[in-house]
Every structure is written in C-alpha cells, then in structure tokens.
Short mmCIF file of C-alpha atoms in Angstrom, two decimals:
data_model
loop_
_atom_site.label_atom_id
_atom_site.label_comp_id
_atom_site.label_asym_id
_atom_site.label_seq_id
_atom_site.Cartn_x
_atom_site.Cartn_y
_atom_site.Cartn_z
CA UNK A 39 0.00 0.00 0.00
CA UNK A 40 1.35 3.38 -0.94
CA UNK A 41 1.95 5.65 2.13
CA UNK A 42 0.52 9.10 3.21
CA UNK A 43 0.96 11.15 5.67
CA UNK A 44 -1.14 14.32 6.02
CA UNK A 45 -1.39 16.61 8.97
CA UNK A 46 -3.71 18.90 10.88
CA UNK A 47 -2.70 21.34 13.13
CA UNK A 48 -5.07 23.23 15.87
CA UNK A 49 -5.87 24.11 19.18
CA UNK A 50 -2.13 23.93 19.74
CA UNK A 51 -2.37 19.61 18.89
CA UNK A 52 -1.16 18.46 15.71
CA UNK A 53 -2.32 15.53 14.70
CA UNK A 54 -0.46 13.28 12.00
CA UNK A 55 -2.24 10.83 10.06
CA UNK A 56 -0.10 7.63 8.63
CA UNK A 57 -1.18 5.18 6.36
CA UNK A 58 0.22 2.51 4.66
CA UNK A 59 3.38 1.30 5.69
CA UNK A 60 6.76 3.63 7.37
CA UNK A 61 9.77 2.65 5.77
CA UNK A 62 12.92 3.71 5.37
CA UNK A 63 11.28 5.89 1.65
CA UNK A 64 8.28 6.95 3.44
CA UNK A 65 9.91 8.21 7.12
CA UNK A 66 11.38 11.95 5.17
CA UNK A 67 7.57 13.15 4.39
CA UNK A 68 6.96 11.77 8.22
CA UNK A 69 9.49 13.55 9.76
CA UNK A 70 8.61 16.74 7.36
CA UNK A 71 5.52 17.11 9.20
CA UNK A 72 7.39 16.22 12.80
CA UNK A 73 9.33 19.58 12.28
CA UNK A 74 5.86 21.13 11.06
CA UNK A 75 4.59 20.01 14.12
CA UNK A 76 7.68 21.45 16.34
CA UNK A 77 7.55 24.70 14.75
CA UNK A 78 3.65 25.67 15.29
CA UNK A 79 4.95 24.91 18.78
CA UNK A 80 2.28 22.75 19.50
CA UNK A 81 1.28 20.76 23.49
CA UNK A 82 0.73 17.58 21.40
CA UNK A 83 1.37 15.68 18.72
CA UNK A 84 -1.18 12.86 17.74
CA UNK A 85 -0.01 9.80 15.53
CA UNK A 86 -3.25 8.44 14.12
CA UNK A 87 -1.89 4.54 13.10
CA UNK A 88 -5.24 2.63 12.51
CA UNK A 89 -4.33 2.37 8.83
CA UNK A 90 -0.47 2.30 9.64
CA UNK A 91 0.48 -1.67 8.60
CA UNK A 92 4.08 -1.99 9.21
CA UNK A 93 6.90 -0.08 10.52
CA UNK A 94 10.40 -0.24 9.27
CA UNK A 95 13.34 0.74 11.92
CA UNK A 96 13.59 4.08 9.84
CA UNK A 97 9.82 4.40 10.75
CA UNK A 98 10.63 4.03 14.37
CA UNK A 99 14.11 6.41 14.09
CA UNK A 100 11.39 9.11 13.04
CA UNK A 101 9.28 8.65 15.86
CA UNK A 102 12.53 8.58 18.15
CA UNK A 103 13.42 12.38 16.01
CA UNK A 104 10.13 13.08 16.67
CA UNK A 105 10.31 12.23 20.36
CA UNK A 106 13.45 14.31 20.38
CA UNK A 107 12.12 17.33 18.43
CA UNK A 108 9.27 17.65 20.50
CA UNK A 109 10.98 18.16 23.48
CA UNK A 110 10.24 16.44 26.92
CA UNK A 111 7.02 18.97 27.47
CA UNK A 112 5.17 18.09 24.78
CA UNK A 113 2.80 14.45 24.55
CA UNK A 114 2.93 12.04 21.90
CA UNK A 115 -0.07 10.12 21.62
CA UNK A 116 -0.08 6.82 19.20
CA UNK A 117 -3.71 5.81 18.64
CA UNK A 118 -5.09 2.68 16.93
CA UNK A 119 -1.85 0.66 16.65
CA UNK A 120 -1.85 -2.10 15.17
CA UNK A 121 -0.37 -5.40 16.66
CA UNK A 122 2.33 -5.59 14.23
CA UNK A 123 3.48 -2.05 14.84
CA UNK A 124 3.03 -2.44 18.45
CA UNK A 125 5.37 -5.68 18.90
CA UNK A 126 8.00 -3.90 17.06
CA UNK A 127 7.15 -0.82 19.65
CA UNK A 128 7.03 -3.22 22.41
CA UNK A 129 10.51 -5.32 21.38
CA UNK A 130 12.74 -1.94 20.84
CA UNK A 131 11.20 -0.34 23.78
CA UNK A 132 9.91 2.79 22.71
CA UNK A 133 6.75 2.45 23.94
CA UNK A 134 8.03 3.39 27.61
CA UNK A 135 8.26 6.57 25.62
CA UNK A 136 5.44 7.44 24.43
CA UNK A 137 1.35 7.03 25.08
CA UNK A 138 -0.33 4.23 22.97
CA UNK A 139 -3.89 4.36 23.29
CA UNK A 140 -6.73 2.70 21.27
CA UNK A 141 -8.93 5.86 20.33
CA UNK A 142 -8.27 9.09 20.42
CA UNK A 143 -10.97 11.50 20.93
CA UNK A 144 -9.41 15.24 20.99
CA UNK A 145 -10.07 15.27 24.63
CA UNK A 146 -7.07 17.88 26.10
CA UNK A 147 -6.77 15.79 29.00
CA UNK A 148 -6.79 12.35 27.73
CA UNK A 149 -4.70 9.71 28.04
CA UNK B 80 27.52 30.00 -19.30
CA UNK B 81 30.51 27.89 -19.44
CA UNK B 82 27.98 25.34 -18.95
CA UNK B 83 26.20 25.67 -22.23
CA UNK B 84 29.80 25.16 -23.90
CA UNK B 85 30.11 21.98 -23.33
CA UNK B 86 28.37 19.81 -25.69
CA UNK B 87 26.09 16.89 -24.45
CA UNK B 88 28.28 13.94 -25.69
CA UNK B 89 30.77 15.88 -23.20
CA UNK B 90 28.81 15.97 -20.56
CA UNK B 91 27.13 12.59 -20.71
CA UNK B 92 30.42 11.85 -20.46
CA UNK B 93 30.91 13.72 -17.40
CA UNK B 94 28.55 12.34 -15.33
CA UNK B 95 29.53 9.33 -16.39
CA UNK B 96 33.20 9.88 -14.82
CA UNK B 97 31.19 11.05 -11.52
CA UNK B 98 28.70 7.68 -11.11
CA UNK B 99 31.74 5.57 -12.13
CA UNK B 100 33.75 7.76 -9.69
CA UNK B 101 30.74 7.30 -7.13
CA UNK B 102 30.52 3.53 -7.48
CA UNK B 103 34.30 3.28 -7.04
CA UNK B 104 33.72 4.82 -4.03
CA UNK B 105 30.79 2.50 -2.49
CA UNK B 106 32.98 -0.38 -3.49
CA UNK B 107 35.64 0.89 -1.32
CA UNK B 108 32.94 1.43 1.44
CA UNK B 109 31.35 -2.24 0.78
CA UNK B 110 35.46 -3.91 1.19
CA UNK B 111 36.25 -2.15 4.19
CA UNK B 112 32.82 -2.56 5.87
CA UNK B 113 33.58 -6.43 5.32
CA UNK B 114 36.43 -6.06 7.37
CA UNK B 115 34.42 -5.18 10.46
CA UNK B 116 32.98 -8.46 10.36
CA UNK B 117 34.80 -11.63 11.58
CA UNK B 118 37.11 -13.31 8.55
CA UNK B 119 36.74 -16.66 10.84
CA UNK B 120 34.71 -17.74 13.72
CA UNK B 121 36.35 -18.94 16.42
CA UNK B 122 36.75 -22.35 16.85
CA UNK B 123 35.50 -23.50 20.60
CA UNK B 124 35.82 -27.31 21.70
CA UNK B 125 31.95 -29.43 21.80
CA UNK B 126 30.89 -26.23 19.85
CA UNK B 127 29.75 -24.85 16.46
CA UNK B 128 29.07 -21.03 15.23
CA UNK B 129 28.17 -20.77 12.05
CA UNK B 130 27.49 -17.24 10.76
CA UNK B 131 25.40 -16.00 7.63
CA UNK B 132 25.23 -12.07 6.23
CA UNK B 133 23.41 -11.17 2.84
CA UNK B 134 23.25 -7.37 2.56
CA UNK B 135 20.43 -5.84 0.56
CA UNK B 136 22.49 -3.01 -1.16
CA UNK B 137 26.28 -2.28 -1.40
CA UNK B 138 26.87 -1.43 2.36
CA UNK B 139 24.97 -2.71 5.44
CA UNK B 140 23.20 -1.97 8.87
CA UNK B 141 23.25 -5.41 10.14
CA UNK B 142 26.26 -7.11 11.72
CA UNK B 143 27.50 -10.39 13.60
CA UNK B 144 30.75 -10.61 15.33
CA UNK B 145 31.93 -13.65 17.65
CA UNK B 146 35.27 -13.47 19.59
CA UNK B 147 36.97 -14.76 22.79
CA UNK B 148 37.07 -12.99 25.64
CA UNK B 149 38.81 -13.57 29.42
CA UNK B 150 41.75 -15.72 28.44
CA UNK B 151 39.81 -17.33 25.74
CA UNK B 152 37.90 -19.02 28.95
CA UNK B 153 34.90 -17.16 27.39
CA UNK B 154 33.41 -16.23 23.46
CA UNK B 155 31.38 -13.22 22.80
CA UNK B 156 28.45 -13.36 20.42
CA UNK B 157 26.87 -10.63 19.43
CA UNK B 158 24.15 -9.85 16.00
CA UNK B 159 23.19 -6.42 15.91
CA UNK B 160 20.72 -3.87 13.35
CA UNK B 161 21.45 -0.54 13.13
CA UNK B 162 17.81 1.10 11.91
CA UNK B 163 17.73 2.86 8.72
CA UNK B 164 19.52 1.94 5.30
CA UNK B 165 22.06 2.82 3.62
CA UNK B 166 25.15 4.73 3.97
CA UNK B 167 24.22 6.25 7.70
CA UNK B 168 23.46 2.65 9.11
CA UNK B 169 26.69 1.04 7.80
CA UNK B 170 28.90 3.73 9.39
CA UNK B 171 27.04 3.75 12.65
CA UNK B 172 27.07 -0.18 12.32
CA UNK B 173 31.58 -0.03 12.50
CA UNK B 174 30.90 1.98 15.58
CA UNK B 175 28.53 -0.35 17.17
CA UNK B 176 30.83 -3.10 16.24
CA UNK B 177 33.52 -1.57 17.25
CA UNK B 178 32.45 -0.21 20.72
CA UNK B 179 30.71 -3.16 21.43
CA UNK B 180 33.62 -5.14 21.17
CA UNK B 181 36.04 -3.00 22.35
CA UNK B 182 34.55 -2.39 25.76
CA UNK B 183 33.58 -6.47 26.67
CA UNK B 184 37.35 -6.61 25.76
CA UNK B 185 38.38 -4.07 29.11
CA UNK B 186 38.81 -5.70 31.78
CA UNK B 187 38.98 -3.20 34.30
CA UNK B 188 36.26 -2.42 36.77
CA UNK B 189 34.65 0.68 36.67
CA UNK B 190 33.38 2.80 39.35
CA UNK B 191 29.91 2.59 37.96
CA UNK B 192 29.93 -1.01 38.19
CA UNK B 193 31.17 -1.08 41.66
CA UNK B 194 27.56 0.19 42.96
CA UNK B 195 26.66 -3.18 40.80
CA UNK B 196 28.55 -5.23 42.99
CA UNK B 197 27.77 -3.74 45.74
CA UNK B 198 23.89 -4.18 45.46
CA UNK B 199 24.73 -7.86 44.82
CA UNK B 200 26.47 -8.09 48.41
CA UNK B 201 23.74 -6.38 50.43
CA UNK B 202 20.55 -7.81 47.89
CA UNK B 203 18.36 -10.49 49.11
CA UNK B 204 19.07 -13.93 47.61
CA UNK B 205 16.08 -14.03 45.80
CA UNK B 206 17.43 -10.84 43.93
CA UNK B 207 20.73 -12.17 43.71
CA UNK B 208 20.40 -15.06 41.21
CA UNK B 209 18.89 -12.89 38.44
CA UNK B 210 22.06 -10.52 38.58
CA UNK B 211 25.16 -13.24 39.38
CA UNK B 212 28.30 -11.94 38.69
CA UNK B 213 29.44 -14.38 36.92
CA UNK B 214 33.17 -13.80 34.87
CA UNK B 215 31.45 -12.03 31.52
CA UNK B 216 29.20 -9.82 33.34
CA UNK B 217 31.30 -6.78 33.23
CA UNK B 218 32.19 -7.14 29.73
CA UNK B 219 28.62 -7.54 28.96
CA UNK B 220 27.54 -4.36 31.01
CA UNK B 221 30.54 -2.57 29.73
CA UNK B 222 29.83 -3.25 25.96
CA UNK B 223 25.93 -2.59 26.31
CA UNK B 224 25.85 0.46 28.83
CA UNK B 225 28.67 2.04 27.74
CA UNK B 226 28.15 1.70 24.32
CA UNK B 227 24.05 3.08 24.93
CA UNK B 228 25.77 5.76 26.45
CA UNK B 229 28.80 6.70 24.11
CA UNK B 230 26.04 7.10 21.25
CA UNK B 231 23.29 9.11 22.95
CA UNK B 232 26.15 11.41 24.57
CA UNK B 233 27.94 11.71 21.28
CA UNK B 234 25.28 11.11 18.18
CA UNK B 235 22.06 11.59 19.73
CA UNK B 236 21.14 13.93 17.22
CA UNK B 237 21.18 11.61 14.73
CA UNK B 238 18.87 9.43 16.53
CA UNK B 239 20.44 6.01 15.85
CA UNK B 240 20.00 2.96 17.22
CA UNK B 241 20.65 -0.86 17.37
CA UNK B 242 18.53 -3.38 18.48
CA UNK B 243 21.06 -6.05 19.61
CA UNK B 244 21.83 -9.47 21.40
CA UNK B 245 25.35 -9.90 23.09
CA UNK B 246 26.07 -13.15 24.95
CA UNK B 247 28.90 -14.35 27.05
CA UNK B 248 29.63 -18.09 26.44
CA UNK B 249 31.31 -20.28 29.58
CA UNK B 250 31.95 -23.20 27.14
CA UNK B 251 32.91 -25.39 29.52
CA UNK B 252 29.95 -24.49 31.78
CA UNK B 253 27.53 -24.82 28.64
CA UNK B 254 26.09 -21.42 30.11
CA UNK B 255 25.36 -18.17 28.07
CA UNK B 256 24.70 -14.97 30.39
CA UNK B 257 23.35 -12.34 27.88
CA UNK B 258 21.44 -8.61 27.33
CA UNK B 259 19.27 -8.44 24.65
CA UNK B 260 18.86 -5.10 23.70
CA UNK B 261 15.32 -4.82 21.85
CA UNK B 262 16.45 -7.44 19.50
CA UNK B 263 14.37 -10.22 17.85
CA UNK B 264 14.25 -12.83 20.30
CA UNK B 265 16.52 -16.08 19.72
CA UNK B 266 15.59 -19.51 20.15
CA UNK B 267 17.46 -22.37 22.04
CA UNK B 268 15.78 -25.65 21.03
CA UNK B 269 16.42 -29.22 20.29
CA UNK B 270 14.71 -31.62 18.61
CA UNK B 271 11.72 -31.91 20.98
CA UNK B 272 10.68 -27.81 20.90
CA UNK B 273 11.94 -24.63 21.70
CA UNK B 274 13.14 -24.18 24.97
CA UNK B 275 13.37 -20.66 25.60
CA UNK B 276 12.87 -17.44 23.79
CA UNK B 277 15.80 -14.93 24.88
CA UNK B 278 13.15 -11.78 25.13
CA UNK B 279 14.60 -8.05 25.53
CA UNK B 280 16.29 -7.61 28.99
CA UNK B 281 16.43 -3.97 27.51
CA UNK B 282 15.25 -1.22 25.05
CA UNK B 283 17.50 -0.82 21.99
CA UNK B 284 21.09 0.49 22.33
CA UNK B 285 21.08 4.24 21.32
CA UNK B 286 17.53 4.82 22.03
CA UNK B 287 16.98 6.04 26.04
CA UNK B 288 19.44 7.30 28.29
CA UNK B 289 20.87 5.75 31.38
CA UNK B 290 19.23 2.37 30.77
CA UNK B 291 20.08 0.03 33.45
CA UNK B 292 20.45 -3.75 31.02
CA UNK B 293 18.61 -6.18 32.76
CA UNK B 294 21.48 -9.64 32.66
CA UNK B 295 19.77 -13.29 32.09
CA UNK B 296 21.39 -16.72 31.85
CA UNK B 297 20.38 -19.86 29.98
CA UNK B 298 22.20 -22.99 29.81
CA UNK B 299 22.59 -25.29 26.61
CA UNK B 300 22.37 -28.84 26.86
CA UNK B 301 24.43 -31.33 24.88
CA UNK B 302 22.82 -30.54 20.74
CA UNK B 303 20.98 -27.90 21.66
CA UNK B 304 20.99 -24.79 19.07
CA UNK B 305 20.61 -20.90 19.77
CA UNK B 306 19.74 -19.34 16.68
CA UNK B 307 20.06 -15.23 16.51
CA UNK B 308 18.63 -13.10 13.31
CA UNK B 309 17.85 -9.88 12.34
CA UNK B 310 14.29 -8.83 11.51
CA UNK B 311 15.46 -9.43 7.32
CA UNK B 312 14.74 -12.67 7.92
CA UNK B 313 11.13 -12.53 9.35
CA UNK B 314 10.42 -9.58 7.28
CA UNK B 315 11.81 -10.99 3.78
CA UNK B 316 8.82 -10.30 1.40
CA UNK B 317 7.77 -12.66 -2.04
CA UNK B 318 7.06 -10.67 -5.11
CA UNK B 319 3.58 -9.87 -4.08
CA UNK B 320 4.40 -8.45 -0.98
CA UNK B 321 4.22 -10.88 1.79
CA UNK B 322 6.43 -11.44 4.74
CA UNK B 323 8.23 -14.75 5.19
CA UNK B 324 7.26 -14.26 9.11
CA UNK B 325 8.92 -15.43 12.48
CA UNK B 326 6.01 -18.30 12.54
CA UNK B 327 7.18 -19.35 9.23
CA UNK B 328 10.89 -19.51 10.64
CA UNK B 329 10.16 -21.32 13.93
CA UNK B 330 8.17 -24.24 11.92
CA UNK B 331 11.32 -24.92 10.21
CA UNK B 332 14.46 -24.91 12.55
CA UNK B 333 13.55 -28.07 14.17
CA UNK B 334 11.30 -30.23 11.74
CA UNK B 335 13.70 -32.30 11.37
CA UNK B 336 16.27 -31.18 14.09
CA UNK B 337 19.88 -30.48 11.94
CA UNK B 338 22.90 -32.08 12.85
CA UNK B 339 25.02 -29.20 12.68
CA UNK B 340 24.34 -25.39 13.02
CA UNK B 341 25.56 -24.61 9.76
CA UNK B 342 23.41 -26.84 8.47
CA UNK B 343 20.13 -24.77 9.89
CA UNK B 344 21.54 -21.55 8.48
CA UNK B 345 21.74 -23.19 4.89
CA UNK B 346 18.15 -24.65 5.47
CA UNK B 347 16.76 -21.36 5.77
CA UNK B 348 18.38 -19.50 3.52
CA UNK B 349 16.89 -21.89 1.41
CA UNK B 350 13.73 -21.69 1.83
CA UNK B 351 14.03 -18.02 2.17
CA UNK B 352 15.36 -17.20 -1.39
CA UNK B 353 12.54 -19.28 -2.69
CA UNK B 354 10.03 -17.15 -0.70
CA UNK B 355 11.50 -13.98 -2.01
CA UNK B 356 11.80 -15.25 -5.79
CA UNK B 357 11.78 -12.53 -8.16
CA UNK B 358 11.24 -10.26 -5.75
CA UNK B 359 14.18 -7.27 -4.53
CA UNK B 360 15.59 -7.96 -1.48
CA UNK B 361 14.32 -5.19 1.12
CA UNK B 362 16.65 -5.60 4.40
CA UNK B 363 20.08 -7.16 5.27
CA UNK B 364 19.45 -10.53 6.09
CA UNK B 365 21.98 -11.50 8.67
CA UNK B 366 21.67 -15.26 11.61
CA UNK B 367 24.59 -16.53 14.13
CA UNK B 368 23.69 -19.88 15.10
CA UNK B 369 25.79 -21.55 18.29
CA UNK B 370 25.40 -25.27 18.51
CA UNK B 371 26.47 -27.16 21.98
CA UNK B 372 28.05 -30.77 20.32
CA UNK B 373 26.26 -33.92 21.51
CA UNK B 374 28.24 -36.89 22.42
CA UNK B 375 27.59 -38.46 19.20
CA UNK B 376 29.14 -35.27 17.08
CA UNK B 377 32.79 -36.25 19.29
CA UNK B 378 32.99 -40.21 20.36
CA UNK B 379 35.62 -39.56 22.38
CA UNK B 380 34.13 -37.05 24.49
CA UNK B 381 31.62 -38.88 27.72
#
C-alpha cells in the first residue's frame, strides 16, 4: 500500500495521520511534518496509526526524532496501533516513551 | 555560461566519470565494511558457530561478530541492526561493532559497576540469582551500557539505534549470560521444541538514556541450538508483498532437528530465497547460530 501522511494542526495539537506502511522511503515526508509540528509549537502531537500496517526501523528512528524534536514537554499520543506495529514498539522499547492508546478523541486531557 | 559550452556527448560523459567515480567509491565502502565483520569464527571445543550475512544493497546496517574474551575461557556473540539503510546505518554499524567489542574486551572495573557489585552483596538472595556476577558480566555491562551511552552522549542527534543481542559463552559451563537489547528474540531448542525465547532484557542500544540492562542466563544442553537473526529474515517479502514471518521460521528450525548449526543456516536461507523469488531484497538478512556438540558429534568425548 502506498503511504501518506497528512497533517492537521489546531488548538495547539497536531495531529499526524499515517497510512500505509513507514519505511525507510516513506519516514522523510513523516518527519517533514514532525518539524511542522515542532515549529507551530504545538502541546501535542497525535499519531493516528489505525491504517499504519508496518513499521520499518527508519519508521521508528522518526518517531525517536520526533520524540526528540518535541521536546520532553510536549505528549505524543499513538492511537489505533496495530499489533504488528506495536510488537515492534514493544521489542525496541519505545513504547516506555510514548502514550499508545486505542482511540483518540481530541479530549485535552486524555490519556 | 561555461555550462552551455560543453556539448552533451561531453557531458554525458561527465557524469559518467562522476557515477563511475561514485561507485568506485561504495565499493571501497562495501570492502572495508567487510572487514568489520569476523574473517573466521572462532573455533571452541563441543561447539559450532556458524554465521550467515546477505546485505540488501552495497553497504549494510546489520552485523554479527563472535570473539573470545577472558583468556579465551569465554566467546562473545553478538548480531546487531542498526535502523535505517544505507550509507548512515553502515557507518554507525563499525561503531557499534567496534564499541561493542572493544569495551567487553576491558577488563577493568569501573566505578559505575562497583555500585553493581555492591547491590549484589547487600541484595536479598532471591534478587541475587537474576544478577550473578558471573566472569562475563562486566564485559557484557561494559559493551551494552557504555556503548548506549557513548552514542546518545555523542550522536544523539542523529537518533540512531541498534537493536542487539550480546552473549557471554562459559563453554565449559555450557552457560550463556546475555542482554538483549530490543532485538528479535533467539531460540534455544532441540529436537523436541523450543526451549526458551531470549526476550529483551532492555530497550535498543542508542535509544533512552541511562538504561540500566537487565542480565539473564540460559544454559545449553548437549545438541541444543541458539539461533540469533535480524528482523530481514522474518520480514523478507515474495514478489507480491508478503512477509516470510517469524512463525514461518520457527516451523522450520527443528522439523527435522539439523545435525550441525551450519546446516540450519543453509536450510533457511533456502527456503528463504525461494520465498522472495523474483522479488528485490528489502533488508540485510543476517543469523549466528551456536550449537552445543552432543556426544555423538565427538565419540571420544563422555
């Protein structure tokens, strides 16, 4: 499946959505919209992955960027991830990083 | 313009000169990247290694080394993945190598290992068997937490990482003490199952800061096999697409059992260039199998 990535900014959250699958020719446009992201200077960044099918390590260097980029202040929020995507998560150990959560509804104060 | 001089057999020709240049260049990068993996494996009494690397493109990520350690009393094995592709993840994979390799092979203690030691002394018993300082501890801490922190300290803006297994082999003992850093999980089997998975003690190498390595043992039994790999081989794909996947791989290390670890390796490389067929290959493809002899591989041994 060919990948996308598109992103929506407001209300200081931006919120990224990937689909497809994050490999090492997809993670540039990712981390594109990372810096995007970092600039508008947002409190959150949202990772929609429902439709994300596989993640490459270059997929998971871009979240690490991202992580980075961010800085420690602001949350990253991975919704809908898939099992696949979540065992490579799991194995590497980013998810101590991050929040993974099953549905994301724009609520400020969720997770 | 000077440019529009030239005329366009002359500058086909040019670039030309520059890809031919270019590919010189890679070719240098592919020969001395081969020299930061093992020419030999080292050859252990009542064991086998067997080793097998198959880049995808001209330079690699993935890497394997094996080496003895402590008076040759002990061998290091270690398979490693540096993310990415390409250029970046074969230089960062000669530093992994190297640091990796470099600090199991200090012997020294250092002061941040003391507290390590120290915690053993004063821990309950119960806490004690999970961390035993065993000879190959420190080089194991040293080449996993130093290396994690060399590469955050020094590269972390470049966000690499390597998921990676390093074990300590007492040969004599049969016993492998090990750190797994966020690496596929090995198997030890025989011919009646697997035995034990050898799941992450810890995240990646590069990835957090100041990651304390958690330190497991497992002992092999006479023809028992560990097999290590690197996610190529799960994640190989067929020309329409489809992984070759790590339930695909466990089906076939031990149906039959092989008689020798080299003999595994060959098995599924086999079945894993039919799988991939016509298809390009996406990801270095890189196992390190370590087979404990049984008494009918050396008669002479009880």
């Amino acid at each position: 499946m060919a990948f996308t990535s598109t992103i929506d900014i407001a209300n200081n959250v931006a919120r990224i959505t990937l689909v497809g699958e994050l490999d090492a020719g997809a993670a540039p446009t990712f981390r594109d919209q990372v810096e995007q992201a970092a600039n508008a200077h947002v409190q959150r960044l949202v990772i929609i992955m429902t439709d994300l099918t596989y993640m490459a390590s270059a997929g998971l260097r871009a979240l690490i960027f991202a992580k980075q980029k961010m800085g420690a202040a602001v949350d990253i929020v991975l919704v809908g991830v898939q099992d696949s995507v979540r065992e490579t998560l799991e194995m590497t150990g980013f998810h101590q990083s991050v929040a993974i959560v099953d549905a994301y509804d724009g609520d400020e104060t969720q997770p | 313009m000077q440019e529009e001089q030239i005329s366009e057999p002359a500058a086909h020709a040019q670039r030309e000169e520059a890809l031919l240049k270019l590919e010189r260049d890679i070719q240098i990068g592919r020969r001395i990247q081969a020299s930061f993996l093992p020419t030999t494996l080292p050859e252990v009494p009542h064991w086998e290694l067997a080793a097998f690397f198959q880049p995808a493109r001209e330079v690699a990520g993935d890497f394997y080394d094996a080496f003895m350690l402590n008076q040759n009393r002990r061998v290091g094995i270690v398979i490693g993945d540096v993310c990415d592709k390409g250029v970046g993840a074969a230089l960062f994979m000669a530093l992994f190598r190297s640091l990796t390799r470099a600090f199991a092979q200090q012997h020294y203690s250092l002061r941040w290992m003391d507290a390590d030691e120290t915690d053993f002394l004063t821990s309950p018993v119960t806490d004690r068997r999970r961390g035993i300082p065993s000879t190959g501890t420190t080089a194991l801490k040293n080449a996993i937490g130093l290396t994690n922190n060399y590469i955050i300290n020094n590269h972390g803006d470049t966000n690499m990482f390597a998921t990676m297994f390093f074990g300590v082999l007492d040969p004599v003992a049969g016993v492998l003490t090990y750190i797994n850093g966020g690496h596929n999980p090995p198997w030890l089997f025989n011919a009646a199952g697997v035995k034990m998975r050898l799941m992450p003690t810890g995240p990646a190498v590069g990835m957090l800061p100041d990651v304390d390595f958690g330190i497991q043992q497992v002992t092999f039994e006479p023809g028992d096999i560990l097999l290590t790999f690197t996610d190529g081989v799960p994640e190989a794909r067929d020309p329409d697409g489809a992984f070759f996947t790590e339930a695909k791989l466990r089906m076939l290390i031990n149906d039959p059992m092989p008689a020798a670890a080299q003999e595994l390796l060959e098995r599924i490389h086999g079945r894993l260039t039919a799988h991939i067929g016509t298809a390009a290959q996406f990801d270095d493809i890189t196992m390190l199998a370590v087979r404990r002899l049984s008494a009918s591989d050396v008669p002479d041994v009880s």
